[in-house]
PDB file of C-alpha atoms in Angstrom:
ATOM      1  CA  UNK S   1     -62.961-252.376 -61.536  1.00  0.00           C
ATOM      2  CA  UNK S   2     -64.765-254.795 -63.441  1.00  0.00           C
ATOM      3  CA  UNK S   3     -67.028-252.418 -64.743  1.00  0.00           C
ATOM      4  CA  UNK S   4     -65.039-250.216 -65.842  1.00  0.00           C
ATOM      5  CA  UNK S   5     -63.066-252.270 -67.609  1.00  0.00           C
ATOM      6  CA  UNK S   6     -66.200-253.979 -69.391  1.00  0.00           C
ATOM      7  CA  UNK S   7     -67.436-250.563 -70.253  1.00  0.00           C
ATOM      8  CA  UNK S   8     -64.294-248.766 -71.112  1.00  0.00           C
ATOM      9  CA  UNK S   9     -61.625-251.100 -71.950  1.00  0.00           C
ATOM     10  CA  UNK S  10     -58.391-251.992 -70.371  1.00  0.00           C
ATOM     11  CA  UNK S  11     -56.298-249.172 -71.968  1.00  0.00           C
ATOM     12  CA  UNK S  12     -59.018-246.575 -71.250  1.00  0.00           C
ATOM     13  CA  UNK S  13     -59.081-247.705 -67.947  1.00  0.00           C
ATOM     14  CA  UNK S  14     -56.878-245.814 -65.345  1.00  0.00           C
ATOM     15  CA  UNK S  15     -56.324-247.096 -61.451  1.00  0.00           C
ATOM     16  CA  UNK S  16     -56.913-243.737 -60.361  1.00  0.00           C
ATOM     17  CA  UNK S  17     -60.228-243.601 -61.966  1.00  0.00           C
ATOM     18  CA  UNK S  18     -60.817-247.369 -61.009  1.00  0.00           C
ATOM     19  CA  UNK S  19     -60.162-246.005 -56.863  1.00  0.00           C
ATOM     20  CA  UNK S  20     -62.044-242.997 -57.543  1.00  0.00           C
ATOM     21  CA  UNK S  21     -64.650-244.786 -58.660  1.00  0.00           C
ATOM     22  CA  UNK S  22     -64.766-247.063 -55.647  1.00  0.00           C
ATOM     23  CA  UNK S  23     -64.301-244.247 -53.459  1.00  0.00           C
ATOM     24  CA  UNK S  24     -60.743-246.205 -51.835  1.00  0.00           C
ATOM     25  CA  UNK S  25     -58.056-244.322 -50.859  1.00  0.00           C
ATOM     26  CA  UNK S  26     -55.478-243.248 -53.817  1.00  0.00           C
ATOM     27  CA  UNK S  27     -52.771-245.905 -54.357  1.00  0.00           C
ATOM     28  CA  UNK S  28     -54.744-248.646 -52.605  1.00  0.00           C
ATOM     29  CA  UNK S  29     -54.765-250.796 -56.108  1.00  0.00           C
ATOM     30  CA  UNK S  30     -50.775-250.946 -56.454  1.00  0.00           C
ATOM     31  CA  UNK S  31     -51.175-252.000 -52.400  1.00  0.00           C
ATOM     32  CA  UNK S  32     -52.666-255.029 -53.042  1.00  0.00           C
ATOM     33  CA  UNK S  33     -51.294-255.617 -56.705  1.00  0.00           C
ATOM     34  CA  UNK S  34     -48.161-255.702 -58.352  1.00  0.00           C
ATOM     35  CA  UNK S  35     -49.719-253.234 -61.263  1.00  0.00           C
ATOM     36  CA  UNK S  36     -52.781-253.192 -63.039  1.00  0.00           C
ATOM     37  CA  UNK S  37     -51.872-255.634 -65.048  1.00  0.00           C
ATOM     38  CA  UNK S  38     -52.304-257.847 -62.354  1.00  0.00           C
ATOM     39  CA  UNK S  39     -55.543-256.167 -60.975  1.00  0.00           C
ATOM     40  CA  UNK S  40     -57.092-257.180 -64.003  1.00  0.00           C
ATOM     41  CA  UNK S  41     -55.946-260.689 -63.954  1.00  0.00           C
ATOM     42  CA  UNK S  42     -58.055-260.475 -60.246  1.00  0.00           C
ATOM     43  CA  UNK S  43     -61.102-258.608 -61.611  1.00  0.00           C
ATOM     44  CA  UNK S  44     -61.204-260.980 -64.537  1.00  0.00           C
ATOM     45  CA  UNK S  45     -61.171-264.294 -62.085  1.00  0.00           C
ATOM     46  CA  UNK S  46     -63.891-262.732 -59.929  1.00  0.00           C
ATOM     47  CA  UNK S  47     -66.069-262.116 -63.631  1.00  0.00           C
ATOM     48  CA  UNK S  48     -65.682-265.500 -65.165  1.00  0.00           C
ATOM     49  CA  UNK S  49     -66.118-266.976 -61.540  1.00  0.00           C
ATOM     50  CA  UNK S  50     -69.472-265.170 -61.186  1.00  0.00           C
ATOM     51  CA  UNK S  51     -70.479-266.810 -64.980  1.00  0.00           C
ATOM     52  CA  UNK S  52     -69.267-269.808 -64.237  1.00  0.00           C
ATOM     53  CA  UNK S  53     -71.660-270.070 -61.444  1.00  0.00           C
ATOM     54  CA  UNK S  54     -74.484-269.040 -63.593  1.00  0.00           C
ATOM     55  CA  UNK S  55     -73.800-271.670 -65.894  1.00  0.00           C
ATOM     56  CA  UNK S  56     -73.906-274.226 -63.796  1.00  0.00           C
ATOM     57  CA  UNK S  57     -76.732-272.437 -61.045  1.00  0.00           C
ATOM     58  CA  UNK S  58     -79.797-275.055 -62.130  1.00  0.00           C
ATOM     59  CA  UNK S  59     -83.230-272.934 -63.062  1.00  0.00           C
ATOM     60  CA  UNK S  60     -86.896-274.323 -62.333  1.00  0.00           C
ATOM     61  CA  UNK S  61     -87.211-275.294 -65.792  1.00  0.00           C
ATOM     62  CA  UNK S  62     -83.686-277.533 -66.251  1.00  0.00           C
ATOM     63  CA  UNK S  63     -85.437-279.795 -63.118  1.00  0.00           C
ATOM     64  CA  UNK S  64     -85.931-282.822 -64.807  1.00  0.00           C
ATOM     65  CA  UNK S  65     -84.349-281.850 -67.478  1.00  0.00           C
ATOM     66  CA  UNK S  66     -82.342-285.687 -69.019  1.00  0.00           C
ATOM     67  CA  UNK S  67     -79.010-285.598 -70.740  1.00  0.00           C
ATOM     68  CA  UNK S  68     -81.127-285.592 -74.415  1.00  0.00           C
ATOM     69  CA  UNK S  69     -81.576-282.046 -73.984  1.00  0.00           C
ATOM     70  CA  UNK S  70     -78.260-280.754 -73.879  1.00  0.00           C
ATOM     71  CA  UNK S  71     -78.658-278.602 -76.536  1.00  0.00           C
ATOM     72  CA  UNK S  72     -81.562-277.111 -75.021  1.00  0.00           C
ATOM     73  CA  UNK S  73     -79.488-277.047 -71.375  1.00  0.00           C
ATOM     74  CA  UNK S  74     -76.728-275.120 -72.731  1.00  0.00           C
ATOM     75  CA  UNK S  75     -78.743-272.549 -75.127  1.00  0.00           C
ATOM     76  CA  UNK S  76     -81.010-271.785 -71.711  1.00  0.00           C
ATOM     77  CA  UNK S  77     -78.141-271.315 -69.437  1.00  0.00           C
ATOM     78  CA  UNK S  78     -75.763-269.650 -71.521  1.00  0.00           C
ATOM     79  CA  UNK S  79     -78.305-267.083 -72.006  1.00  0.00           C
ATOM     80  CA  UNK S  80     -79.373-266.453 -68.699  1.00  0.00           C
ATOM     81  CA  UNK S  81     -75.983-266.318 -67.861  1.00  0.00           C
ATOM     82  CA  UNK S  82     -74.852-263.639 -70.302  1.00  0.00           C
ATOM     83  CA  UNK S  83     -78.417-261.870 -69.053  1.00  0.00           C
ATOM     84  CA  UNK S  84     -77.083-261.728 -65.358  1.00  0.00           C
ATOM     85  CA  UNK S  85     -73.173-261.205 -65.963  1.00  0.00           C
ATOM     86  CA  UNK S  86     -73.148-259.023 -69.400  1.00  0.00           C
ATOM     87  CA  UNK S  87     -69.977-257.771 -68.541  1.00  0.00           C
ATOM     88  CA  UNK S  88     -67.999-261.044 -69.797  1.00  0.00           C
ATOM     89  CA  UNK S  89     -69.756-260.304 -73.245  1.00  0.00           C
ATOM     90  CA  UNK S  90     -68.680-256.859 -73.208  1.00  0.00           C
ATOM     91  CA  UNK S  91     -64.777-258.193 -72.090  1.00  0.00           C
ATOM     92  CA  UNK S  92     -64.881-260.607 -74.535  1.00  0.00           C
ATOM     93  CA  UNK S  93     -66.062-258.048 -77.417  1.00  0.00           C
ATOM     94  CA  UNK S  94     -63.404-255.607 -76.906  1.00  0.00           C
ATOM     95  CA  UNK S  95     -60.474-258.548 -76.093  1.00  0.00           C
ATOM     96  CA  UNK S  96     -61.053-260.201 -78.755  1.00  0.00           C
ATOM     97  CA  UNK S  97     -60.972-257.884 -81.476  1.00  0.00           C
ATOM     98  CA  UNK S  98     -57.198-257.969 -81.183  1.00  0.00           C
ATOM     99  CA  UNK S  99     -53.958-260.430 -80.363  1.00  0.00           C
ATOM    100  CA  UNK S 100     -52.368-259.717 -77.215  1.00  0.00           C
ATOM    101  CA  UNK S 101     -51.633-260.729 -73.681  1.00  0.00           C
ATOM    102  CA  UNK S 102     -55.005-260.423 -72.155  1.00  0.00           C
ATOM    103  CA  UNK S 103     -56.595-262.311 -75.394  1.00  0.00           C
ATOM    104  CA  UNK S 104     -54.146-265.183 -74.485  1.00  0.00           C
ATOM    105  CA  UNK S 105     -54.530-265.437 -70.785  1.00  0.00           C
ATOM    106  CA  UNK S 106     -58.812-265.343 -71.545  1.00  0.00           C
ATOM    107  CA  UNK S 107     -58.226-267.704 -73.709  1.00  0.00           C
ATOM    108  CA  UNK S 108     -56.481-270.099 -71.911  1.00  0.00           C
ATOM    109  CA  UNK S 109     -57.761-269.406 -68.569  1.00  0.00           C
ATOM    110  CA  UNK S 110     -61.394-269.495 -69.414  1.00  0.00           C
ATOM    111  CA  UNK S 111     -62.854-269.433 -73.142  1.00  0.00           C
ATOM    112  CA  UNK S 112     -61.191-272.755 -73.875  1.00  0.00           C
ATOM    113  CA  UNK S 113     -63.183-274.703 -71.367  1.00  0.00           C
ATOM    114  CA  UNK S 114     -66.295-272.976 -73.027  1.00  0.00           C
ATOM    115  CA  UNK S 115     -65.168-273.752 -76.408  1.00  0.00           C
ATOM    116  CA  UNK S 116     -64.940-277.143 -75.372  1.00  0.00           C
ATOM    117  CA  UNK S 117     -68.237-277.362 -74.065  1.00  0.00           C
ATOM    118  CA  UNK S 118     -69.884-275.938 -77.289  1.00  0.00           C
ATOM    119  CA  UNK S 119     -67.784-278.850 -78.997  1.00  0.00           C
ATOM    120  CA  UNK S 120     -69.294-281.684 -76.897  1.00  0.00           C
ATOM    121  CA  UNK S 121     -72.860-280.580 -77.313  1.00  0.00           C
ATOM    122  CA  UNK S 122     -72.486-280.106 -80.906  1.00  0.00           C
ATOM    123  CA  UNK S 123     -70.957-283.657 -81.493  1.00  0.00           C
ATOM    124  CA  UNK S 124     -73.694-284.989 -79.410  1.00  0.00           C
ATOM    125  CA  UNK S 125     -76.476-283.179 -81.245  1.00  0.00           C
ATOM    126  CA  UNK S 126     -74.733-283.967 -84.833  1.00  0.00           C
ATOM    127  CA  UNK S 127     -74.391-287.992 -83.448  1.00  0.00           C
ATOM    128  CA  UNK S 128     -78.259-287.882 -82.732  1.00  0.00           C
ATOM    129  CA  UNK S 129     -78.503-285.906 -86.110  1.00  0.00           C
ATOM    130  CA  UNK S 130     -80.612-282.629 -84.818  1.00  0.00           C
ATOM    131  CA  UNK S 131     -78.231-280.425 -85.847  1.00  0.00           C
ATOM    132  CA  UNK S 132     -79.557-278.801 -89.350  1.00  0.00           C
ATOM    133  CA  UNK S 133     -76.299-278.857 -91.514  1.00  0.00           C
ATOM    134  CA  UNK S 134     -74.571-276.883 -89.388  1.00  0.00           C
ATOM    135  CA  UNK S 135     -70.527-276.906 -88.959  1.00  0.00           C
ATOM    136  CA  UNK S 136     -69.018-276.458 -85.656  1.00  0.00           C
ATOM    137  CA  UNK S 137     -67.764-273.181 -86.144  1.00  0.00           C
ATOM    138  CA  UNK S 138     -71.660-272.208 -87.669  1.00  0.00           C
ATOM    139  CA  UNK S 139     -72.823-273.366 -84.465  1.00  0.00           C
ATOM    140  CA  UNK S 140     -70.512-272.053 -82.080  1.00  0.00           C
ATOM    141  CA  UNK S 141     -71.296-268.347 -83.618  1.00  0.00           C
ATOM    142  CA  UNK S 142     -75.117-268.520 -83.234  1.00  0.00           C
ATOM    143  CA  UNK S 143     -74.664-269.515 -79.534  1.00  0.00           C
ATOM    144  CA  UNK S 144     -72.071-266.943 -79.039  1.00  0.00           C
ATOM    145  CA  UNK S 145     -73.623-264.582 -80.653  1.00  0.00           C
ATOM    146  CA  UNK S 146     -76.390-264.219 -78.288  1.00  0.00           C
ATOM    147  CA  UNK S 147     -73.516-262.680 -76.160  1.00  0.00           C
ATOM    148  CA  UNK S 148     -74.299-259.010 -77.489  1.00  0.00           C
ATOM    149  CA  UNK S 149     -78.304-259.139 -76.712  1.00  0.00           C
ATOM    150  CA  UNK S 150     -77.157-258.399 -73.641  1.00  0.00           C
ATOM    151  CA  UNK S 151     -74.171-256.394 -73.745  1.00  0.00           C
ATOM    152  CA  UNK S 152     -76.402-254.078 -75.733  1.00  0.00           C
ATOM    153  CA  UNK S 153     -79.250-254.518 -73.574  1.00  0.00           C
ATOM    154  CA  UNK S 154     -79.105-250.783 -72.791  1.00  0.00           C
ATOM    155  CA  UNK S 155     -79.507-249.770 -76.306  1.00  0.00           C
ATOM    156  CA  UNK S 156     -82.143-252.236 -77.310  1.00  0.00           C
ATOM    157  CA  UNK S 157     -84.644-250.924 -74.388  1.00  0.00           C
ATOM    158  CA  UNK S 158     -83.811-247.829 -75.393  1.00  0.00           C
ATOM    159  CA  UNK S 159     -84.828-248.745 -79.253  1.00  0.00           C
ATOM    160  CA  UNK S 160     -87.886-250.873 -78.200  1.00  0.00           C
ATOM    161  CA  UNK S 161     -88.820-250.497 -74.581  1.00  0.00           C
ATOM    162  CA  UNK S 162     -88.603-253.816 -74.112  1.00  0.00           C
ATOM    163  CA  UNK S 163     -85.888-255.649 -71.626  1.00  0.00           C
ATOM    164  CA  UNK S 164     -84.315-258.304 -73.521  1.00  0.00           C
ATOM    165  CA  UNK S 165     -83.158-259.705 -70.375  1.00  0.00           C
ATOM    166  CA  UNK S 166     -86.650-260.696 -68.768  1.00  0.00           C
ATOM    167  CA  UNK S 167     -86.800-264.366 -68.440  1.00  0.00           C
ATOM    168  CA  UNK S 168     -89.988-264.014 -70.748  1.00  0.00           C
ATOM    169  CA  UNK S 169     -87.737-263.127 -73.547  1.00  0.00           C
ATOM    170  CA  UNK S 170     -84.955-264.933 -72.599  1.00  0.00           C
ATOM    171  CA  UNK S 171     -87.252-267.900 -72.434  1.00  0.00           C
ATOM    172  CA  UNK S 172     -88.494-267.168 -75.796  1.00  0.00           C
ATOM    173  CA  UNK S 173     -85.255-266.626 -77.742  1.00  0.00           C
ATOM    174  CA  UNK S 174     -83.816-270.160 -76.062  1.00  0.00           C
ATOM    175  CA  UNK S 175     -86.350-271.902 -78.049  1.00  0.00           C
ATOM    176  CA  UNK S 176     -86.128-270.157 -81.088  1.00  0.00           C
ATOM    177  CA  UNK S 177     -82.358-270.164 -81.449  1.00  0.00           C
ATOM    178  CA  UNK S 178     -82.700-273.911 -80.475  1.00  0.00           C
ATOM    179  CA  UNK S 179     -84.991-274.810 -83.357  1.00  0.00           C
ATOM    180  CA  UNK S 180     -82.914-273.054 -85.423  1.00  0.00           C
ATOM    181  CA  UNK S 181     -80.307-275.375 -84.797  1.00  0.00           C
ATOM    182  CA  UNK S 182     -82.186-278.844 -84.661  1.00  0.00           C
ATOM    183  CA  UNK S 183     -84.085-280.358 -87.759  1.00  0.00           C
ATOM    184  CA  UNK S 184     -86.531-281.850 -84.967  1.00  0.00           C
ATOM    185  CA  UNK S 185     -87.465-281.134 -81.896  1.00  0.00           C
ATOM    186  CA  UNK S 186     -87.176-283.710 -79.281  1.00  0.00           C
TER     187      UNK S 186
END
């Protein structure tokens, strides 16, 4: 279910096809859940779950790693993150284009916390003045951002034969993007 809905969309996305897809038995969705509505809700949990465990799984270069180099931390993991799960990206793309119900429950179930976290890092990096002019919401849209290298991974092999989610690149574009947002480098 998830994705399909990450590829298709919640309204383009039918149970049957969802069941079909799975190869279940026909009706087996509205067994287990009141109506897709709330299969969603599920497949949504089980996504942000899996990225909140990326976030916070530690990589071979974070060893060591002190609390100066949050900025650094947080640009590294969100990246790999997004590189592993691309499927939040591509939920958060199409649910936030638009108000509605599932924007608000994201929102308040998950994105929120994230938000928050962008917030505290930023403060931090603006109280140790390395961030280069930037406003909060400047900085919170060149970390999100980053979101749609991978959601469009597909189409960027396709463009350049190269993987954008390799660690090599993903290695590469953590320091650049964090340069880009500190006036030195610690």
């Amino acid at each position: 279910g998830i994705t399909l809905f990450a590829r298709d969309g919640y309204m383009s996305t039918a149970t049957r096809e969802i069941e079909k897809n799975a190869g279940a038995k026909r009706s087996l969705i509205s067994y287990h859940f009141k109506n897709k509505e709330e299969f969603w809700k599920s497949c949504m949990r089980a996504l942000f779950s899996r990225f909140k465990r990326e976030m916070q799984e530690k990589s071979k270069q974070e060893h060591g790693m002190e609390r100066k180099n949050r900025l650094n931390l947080l640009v590294s993991k969100f990246l790999r993150a997004n590189a592993r799960v691309p499927e939040v990206g591509q939920v958060l793309a199409d649910e936030f284009r638009r108000e509605g119900w599932r924007q608000r429950w994201l929102l308040e179930n998950y994105y929120r916390e994230f938000f928050w976290i962008i917030s505290q890092v930023y403060l931090q990096e603006q109280r140790r003045t390395h961030i280069s002019g930037l406003s909060l919401t400047q900085f919170y849209y060149l970390i999100v951002g980053t979101m749609s290298i991978h959601s469009q991974a597909i189409t960027h092999e396709i463009l350049t034969g190269e993987d954008p989610n390799q660690s090599t690149h993903l290695l590469e574009l953590s320091s650049v993007l964090t340069n880009m947002l500190k006036t030195s480098i610690d």
